[in-house]
Amino acid sequence: MKKAVLIIGFLTFCLLLLFFIFCPRIILEKGNITIKLDEEYQEPGYEGKNLFKNLKDEIDITNNINNKKIGQYQVNYKLNYLFYNINKKRIVKVIDDIAPIITLKGNKTVNVCPNKKYEEEGYEGYDNYDGDITSKIKVDYSDNKISYILSDSSNNITKEERALVYEDVSAPVITLKGSSNITIYKGGNYQESGYEVNDNCDDLADSVEVKGSVDINTVGTYTITYDVEDKSGNKSSVNRIVKVIERPKYYGNGKIYLTFDDGPSSNITPYILDILKEENIKATFFVLDHGTSLDYLIKRAYDEGHTIALHSATHDYSYIYSSMNNYFEDLNRISNKVKNIIGIESKIIRFPGGSSNTVSRNYCYGIMSNLTAEVTNRGYHYFDWNIDSDDAGSAYSKEAIYYNVVNNLSYNKTNVVLMHDSSNKQATLAALRDIIKFGKDNGYVFEAITMDTPQVIHGVNN
Ligand code: ZN
């Protein structure tokens, strides 16, 4: 009996020994590890073996790691060998160790008016993991600085500061109304046109000192000085230069007849009429037949004291210049239309292309010689021009149109200025006020053409 027990015990011992001798093991290097967001997980190494054999290749490895998400993950190592079933795991932590970023709007050192409170210019908080976390920024105000503290969901902390300096270092700004360079004729009228003053801290509307004066009866250059100082001692000063010059010899002897061809147009003519009205001057409109919908503009121009003159019904060179009959048929048509609108017959006309045109040669040789004589026979006064704004030619800018006109004005002639109020003449409209200003500044008088106006005519070329 004792022997049997010993034998069973011995056999059990041998079995256990065998079990342990063949039993495989998994050995992990480094144990649990931590990686950063977005970092690739790198296997740190492992081994599998028993006393007799390397079993590394038999190990099956799986993991659930997501390196885009903070958390705790597992790597599972599994080894099936004979009747053994060995498992081991490694814990992998994915962490965020990047602090959020605070972006301050405005400067980090701010000058604040001594008599004012700082108004927050704004801030933003952004974290690589949490995204926009502006609302989590803690703002701490103290006398001379503002602290902005931001912690992300992994407790990474960022701090920003804004320094407040209570000092006004900006000078006031004086803006002159009207020109800072004025030229007036001797004996004319100088009027202070005023100024605006702006300061970052103070209201200085009543603090500007204006020095200097203009003797309008003595030729010379005068300086008007505008000085201002804010409550922190920042100063500004601007000058206006006023030149008093002798009147030109012919001052007051010049007349300007502004003429507008090819209208009316709904987008240009009303605004030209507005300017003429505001400037209280009269002009002349050589109209076309653009249909009844624009009749009201012809009526308005007439009612506001301008001269309505005849240009053409069709403005079609190939029709009107192919025969005398055609020309007068067209002229009668526009004449009747105008008469219907304004109630009187206009006898003031302008030939399409002017009386000097050569385009008519294409349709009827010599027709301009005959027409200029015949319209005169029939009691018309035809007008060409002696100043071309070139707004139907190559002058596309308001500056070009302006200079084409003002550079050719003269006190010694009847200045008849050719312009257009057809629908694409925005530049003409834009130049008009400056042309009028130049004329007025230089003593010209603006008039509408009448039957008493000396005719300005070109030489006939056909
Ligand atoms: Zn025309």
mmCIF file with all atom_site columns, C-alpha atoms in Angstrom, residues 174-179 190-197 208 210 226 238 240:
data_model
loop_
_atom_site.group_PDB
_atom_site.id
_atom_site.type_symbol
_atom_site.label_atom_id
_atom_site.label_alt_id
_atom_site.label_comp_id
_atom_site.label_asym_id
_atom_site.label_entity_id
_atom_site.label_seq_id
_atom_site.pdbx_PDB_ins_code
_atom_site.Cartn_x
_atom_site.Cartn_y
_atom_site.Cartn_z
_atom_site.occupancy
_atom_site.B_iso_or_equiv
_atom_site.pdbx_formal_charge
_atom_site.auth_seq_id
_atom_site.auth_comp_id
_atom_site.auth_asym_id
_atom_site.auth_atom_id
_atom_site.pdbx_PDB_model_num
ATOM 1  C CA . ILE A 1 174 ? -6.529  117.619 -38.095 1.00 0.00 ? 174 ILE A CA 1
ATOM 2  C CA . THR A 1 175 ? -8.241  117.215 -41.478 1.00 0.00 ? 175 THR A CA 1
ATOM 3  C CA . LEU A 1 176 ? -8.888  120.377 -43.405 1.00 0.00 ? 176 LEU A CA 1
ATOM 4  C CA . LYS A 1 177 ? -12.217 120.790 -45.131 1.00 0.00 ? 177 LYS A CA 1
ATOM 5  C CA . GLY A 1 178 ? -11.715 122.090 -48.631 1.00 0.00 ? 178 GLY A CA 1
ATOM 6  C CA . SER A 1 179 ? -8.373  122.371 -50.349 1.00 0.00 ? 179 SER A CA 1
ATOM 7  C CA . TYR A 1 190 ? -11.672 134.071 -48.943 1.00 0.00 ? 190 TYR A CA 1
ATOM 8  C CA . GLN A 1 191 ? -13.787 131.987 -46.616 1.00 0.00 ? 191 GLN A CA 1
ATOM 9  C CA . GLU A 1 192 ? -12.407 129.701 -43.962 1.00 0.00 ? 192 GLU A CA 1
ATOM 10 C CA . SER A 1 193 ? -13.853 126.317 -44.889 1.00 0.00 ? 193 SER A CA 1
ATOM 11 C CA . GLY A 1 194 ? -13.182 124.657 -41.564 1.00 0.00 ? 194 GLY A CA 1
ATOM 12 C CA . TYR A 1 195 ? -11.562 121.490 -40.268 1.00 0.00 ? 195 TYR A CA 1
ATOM 13 C CA . GLU A 1 196 ? -12.173 118.275 -38.417 1.00 0.00 ? 196 GLU A CA 1
ATOM 14 C CA . VAL A 1 197 ? -10.092 117.091 -35.502 1.00 0.00 ? 197 VAL A CA 1
ATOM 15 C CA . VAL A 1 208 ? -8.001  123.902 -32.328 1.00 0.00 ? 208 VAL A CA 1
ATOM 16 C CA . VAL A 1 210 ? -6.483  128.852 -36.053 1.00 0.00 ? 210 VAL A CA 1
ATOM 17 C CA . TYR A 1 226 ? -4.228  125.006 -37.362 1.00 0.00 ? 226 TYR A CA 1
ATOM 18 C CA . VAL A 1 238 ? -1.409  121.660 -40.335 1.00 0.00 ? 238 VAL A CA 1
ATOM 19 C CA . ARG A 1 240 ? -3.470  125.908 -45.474 1.00 0.00 ? 240 ARG A CA 1
#
